[in-house]
Short mmCIF file of C-alpha atoms in Angstrom, two decimals:
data_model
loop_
_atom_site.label_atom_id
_atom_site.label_comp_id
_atom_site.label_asym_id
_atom_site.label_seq_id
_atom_site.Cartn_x
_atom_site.Cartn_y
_atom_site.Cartn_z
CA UNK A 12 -65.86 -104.66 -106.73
CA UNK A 13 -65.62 -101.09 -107.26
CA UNK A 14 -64.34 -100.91 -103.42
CA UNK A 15 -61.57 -103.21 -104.54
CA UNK A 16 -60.30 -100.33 -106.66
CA UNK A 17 -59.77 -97.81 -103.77
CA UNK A 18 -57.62 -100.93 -101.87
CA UNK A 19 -55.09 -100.40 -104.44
CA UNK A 20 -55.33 -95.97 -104.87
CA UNK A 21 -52.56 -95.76 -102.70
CA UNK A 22 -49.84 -96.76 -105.10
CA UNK A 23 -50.88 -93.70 -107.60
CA UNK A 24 -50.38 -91.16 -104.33
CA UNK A 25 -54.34 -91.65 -103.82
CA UNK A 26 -55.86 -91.83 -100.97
CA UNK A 27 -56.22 -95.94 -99.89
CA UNK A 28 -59.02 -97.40 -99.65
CA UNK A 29 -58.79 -97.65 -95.39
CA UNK A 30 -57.95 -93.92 -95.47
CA UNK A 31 -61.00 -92.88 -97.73
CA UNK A 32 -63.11 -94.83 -95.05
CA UNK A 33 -61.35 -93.33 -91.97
CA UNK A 34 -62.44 -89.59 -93.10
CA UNK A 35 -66.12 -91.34 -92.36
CA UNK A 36 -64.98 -92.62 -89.40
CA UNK A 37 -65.63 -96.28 -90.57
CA UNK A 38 -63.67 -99.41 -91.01
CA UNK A 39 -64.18 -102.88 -92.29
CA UNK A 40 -64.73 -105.38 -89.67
CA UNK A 41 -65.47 -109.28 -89.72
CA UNK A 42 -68.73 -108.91 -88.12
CA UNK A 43 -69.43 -112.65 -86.17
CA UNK A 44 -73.21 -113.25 -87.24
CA UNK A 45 -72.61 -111.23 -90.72
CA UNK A 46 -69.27 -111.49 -92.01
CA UNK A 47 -67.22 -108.62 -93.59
CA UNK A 48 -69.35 -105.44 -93.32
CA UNK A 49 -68.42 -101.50 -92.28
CA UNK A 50 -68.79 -100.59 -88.80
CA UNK A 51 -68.73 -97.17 -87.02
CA UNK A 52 -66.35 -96.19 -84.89
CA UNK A 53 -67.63 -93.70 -83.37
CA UNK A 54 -71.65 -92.93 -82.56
CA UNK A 55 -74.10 -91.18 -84.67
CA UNK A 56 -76.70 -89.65 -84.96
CA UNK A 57 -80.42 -89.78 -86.55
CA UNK A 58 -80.05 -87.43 -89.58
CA UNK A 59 -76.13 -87.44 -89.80
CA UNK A 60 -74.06 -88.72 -93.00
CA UNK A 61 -72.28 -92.11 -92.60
CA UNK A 62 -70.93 -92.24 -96.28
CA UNK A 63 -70.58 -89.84 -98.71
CA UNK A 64 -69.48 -91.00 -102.25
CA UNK A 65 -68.49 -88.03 -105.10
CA UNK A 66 -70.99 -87.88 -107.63
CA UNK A 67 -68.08 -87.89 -109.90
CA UNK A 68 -67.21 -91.31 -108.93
CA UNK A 69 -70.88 -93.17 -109.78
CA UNK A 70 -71.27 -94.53 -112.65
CA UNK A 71 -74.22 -94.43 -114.52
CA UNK A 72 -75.55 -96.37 -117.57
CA UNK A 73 -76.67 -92.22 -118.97
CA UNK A 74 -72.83 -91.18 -117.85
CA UNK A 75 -71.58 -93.97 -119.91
CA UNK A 76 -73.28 -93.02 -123.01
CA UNK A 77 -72.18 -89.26 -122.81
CA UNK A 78 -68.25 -90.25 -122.43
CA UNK A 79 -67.53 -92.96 -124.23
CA UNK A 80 -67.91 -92.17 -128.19
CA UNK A 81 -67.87 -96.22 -129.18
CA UNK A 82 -70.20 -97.39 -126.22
CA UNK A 83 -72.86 -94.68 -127.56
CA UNK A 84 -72.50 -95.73 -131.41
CA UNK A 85 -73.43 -99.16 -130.62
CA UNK A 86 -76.10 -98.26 -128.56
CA UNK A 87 -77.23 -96.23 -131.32
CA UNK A 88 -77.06 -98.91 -133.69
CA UNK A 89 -78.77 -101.82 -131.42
CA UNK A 90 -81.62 -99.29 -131.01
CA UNK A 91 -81.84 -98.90 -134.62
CA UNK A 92 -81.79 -102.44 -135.05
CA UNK A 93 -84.23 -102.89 -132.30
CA UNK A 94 -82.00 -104.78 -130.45
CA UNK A 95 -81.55 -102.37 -127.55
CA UNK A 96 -78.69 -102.70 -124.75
CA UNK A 97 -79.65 -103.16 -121.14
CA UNK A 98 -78.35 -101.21 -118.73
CA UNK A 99 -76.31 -104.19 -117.12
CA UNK A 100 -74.73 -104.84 -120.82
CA UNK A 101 -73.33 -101.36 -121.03
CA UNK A 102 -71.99 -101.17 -118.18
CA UNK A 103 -70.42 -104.49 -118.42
CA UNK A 104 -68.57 -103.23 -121.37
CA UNK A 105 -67.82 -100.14 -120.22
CA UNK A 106 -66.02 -101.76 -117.24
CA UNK A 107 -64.49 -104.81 -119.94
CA UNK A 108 -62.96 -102.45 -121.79
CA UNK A 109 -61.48 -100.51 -119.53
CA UNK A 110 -62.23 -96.97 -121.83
CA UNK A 111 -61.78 -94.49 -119.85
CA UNK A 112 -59.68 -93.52 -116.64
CA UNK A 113 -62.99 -93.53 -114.29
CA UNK A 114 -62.24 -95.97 -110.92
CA UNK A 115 -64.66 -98.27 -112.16
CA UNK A 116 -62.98 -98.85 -115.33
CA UNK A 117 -60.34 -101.30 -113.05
CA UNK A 118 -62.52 -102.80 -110.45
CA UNK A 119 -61.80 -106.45 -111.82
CA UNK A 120 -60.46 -108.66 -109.39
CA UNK A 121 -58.32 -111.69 -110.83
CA UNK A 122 -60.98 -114.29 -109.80
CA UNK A 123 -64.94 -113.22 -109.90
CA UNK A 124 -66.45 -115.44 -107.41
CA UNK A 125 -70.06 -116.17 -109.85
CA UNK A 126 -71.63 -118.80 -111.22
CA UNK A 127 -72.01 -116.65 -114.45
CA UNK A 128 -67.80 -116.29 -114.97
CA UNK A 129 -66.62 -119.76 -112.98
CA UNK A 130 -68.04 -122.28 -115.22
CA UNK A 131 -65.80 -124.97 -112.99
CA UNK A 132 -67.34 -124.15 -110.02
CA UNK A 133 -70.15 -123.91 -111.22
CA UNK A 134 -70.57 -127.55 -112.36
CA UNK A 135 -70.01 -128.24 -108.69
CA UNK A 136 -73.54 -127.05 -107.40
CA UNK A 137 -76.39 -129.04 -106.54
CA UNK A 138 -78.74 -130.21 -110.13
CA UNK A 139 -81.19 -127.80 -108.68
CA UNK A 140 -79.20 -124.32 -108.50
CA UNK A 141 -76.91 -125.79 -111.38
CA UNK A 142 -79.29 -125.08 -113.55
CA UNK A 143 -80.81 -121.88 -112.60
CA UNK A 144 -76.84 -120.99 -112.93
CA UNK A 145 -76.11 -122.20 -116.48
CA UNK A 146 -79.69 -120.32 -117.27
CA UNK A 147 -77.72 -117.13 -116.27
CA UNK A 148 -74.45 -117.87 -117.68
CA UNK A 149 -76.30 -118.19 -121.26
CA UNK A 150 -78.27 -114.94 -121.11
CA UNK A 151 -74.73 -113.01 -120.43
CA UNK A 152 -73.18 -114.67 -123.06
CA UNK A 153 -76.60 -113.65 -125.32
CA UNK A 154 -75.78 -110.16 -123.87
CA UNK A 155 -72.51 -110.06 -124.46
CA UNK A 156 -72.95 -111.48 -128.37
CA UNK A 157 -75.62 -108.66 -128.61
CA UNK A 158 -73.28 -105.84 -127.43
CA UNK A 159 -70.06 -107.09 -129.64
CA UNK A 160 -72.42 -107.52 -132.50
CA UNK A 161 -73.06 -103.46 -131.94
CA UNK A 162 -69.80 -102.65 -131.38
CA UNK A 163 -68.51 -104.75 -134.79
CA UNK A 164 -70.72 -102.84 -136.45
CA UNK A 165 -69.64 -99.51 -135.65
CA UNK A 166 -65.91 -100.51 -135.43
CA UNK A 167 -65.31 -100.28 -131.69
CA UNK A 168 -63.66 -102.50 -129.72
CA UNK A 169 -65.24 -105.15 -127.87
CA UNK A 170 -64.24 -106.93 -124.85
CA UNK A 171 -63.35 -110.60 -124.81
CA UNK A 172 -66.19 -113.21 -123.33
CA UNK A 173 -64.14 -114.04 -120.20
CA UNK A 174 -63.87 -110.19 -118.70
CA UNK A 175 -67.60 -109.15 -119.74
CA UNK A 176 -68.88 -112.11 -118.07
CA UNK A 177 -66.90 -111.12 -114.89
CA UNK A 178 -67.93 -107.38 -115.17
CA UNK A 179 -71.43 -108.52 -115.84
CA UNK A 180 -71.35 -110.42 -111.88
CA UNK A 181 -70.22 -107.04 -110.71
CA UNK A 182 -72.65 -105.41 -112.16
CA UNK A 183 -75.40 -107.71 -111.47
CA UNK A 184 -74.31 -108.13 -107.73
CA UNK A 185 -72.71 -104.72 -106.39
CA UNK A 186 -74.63 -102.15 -108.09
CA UNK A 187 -77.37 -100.43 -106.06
CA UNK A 188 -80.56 -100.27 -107.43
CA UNK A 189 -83.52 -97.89 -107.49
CA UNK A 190 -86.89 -96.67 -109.31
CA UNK A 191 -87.05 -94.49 -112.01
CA UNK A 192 -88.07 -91.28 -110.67
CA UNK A 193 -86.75 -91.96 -107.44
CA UNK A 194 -85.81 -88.46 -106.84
CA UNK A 195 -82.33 -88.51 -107.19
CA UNK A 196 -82.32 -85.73 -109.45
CA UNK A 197 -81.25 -87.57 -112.35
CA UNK A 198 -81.84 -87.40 -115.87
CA UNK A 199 -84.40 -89.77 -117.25
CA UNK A 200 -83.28 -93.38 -118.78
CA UNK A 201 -81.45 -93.13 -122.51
CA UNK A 202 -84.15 -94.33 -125.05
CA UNK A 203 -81.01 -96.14 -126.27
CA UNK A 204 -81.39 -98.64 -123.32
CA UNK A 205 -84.14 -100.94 -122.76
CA UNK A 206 -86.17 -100.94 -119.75
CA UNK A 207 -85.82 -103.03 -117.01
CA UNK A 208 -89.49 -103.14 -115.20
CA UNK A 209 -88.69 -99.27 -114.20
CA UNK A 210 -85.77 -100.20 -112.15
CA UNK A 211 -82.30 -98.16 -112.42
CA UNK A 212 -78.41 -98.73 -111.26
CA UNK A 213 -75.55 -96.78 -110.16
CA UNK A 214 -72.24 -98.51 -109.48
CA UNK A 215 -71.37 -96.63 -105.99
CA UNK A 216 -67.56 -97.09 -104.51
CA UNK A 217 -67.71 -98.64 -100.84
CA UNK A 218 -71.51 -99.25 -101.06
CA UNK A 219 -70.67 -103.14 -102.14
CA UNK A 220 -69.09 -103.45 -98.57
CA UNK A 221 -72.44 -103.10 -97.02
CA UNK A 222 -74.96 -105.98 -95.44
CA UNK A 223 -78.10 -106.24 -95.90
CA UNK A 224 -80.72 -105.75 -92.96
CA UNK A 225 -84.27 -105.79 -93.04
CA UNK A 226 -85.49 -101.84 -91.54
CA UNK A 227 -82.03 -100.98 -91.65
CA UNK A 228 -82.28 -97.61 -90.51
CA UNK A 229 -80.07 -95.90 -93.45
CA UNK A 230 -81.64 -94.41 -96.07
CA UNK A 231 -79.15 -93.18 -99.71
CA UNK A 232 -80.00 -89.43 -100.42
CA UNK A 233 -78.63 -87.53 -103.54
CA UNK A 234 -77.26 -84.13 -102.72
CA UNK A 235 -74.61 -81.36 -102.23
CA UNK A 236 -72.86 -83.14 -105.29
CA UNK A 237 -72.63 -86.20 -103.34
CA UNK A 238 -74.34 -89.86 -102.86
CA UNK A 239 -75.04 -89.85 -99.20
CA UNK A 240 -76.00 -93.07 -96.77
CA UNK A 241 -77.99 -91.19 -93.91
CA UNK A 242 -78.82 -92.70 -90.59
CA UNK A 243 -82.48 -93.07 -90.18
CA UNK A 244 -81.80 -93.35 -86.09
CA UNK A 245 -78.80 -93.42 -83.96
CA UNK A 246 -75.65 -95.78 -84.27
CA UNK A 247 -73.34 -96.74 -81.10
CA UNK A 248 -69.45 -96.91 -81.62
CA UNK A 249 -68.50 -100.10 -82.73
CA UNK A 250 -72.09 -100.87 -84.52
CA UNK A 251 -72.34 -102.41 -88.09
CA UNK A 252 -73.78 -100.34 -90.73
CA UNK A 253 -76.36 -101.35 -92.33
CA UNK A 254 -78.99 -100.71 -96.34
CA UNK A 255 -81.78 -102.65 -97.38
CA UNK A 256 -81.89 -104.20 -100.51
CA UNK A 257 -85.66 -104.28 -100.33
CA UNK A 258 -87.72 -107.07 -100.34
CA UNK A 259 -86.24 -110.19 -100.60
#
């Protein structure tokens, strides 16, 4: 998790993770009916920011592509080979590889708890979800054959099978997700990438410690260089914050 990056910040004379949440007046709490979630310790107020995240610290698929010289010349090269990478696929290697110095480049946990990167475990399920999870397993390993085949090519280094498929799960599970043209004030999708049915991500520290709640009364804004969770009516002190992943 990219949060899980922040719980270590301290030791480089960074703020910690618990101290980065504190200047939003927020902590994590084991909620009884939810789990682990944030909660607000103090109220607020329709209209007021709960989180704010540096733009700086999202990553973005497009943000990828403009820093990291290798990642672009095998996206370059599976384009031209009409083999495109997805969005999920670069940023799986971009986080594999560990390129640059970006927070995101060390959010890997020792264990990933998926289905896609615990093959063990995952033999352990019921027949019925056993094999919707070997269905996903295979089409990261396809993805991550497709992306090393790019990166071969252009003489980049690629990551080993084990730490794409667990930056894949992180991908796939903690990244938020939104419509192109959301307005965001982005810059449209890389014709590198392929589309995926006009849907987006951004990898956003802290946002992975959220639950999900139907009409959650939060909505994410993009603005005064910052990605900001705004409270769509009022919170009491002690309340668990709340985004909706949409329909589920």
């Amino acid at each position: 998790m990219l949060s899980l990056v922040f719980a270590c910040a301290s030791a480089s004379g960074a703020p910690s993770f618990t101290e980065r949440l504190a200047r939003h007046d927020l902590d994590v709490h084991d909620f009884q009916s939810t789990g682990r979630g944030l909660r607000t310790l103090r109220s607020r107020a329709r209209g007021e920011v709960l989180l704010a995240v540096p733009d700086a610290d999202v990553v973005l698929a497009e943000r990828v592509l403009e820093g990291d010289d290798g990642l672009r010349a095998a996206a370059e090269h599976a384009a031209q080979s009409g083999r495109h990478l997805t969005e999920d696929s670069l940023l799986a290697c971009f986080i594999a590889n560990a390129r640059t110095n970006h927070p995101a480049s060390s959010m890997l946990p020792a264990v990933q708890p998926s289905v896609v990167s615990m093959e063990a475990e995952a033999a352990l399920l019921p027949r019925c979800y056993a094999s919707a999870a070997e269905e996903s397993r295979a089409h990261a390993i396809s993805q991550h054959a497709t992306c090393t085949e790019a990166l071969r090519a252009v003489g980049a280094g690629e990551p080993p099978l084990d730490a794409f498929l667990r930056a894949w799960a992180h991908v796939r599970a903690r990244s938020v997700q939104f419509r192109e043209g959301q307005d965001f004030g982005l810059a449209p999708r890389s014709e590198l990438l392929s589309a995926e049915r006009g849907l987006r991500k951004a990898l956003l520290p802290y946002f992975d410690m959220i639950n999900h709640q139907s009409g959650a009364g939060t909505k994410l804004v993009r603005e005064g260089g910052a990605w900001q969770l705004v409270a769509e009516g009022g919170y009491g002190a002690g309340e668990q914050v709340f985004v909706s992943y949409g329909a589920l």
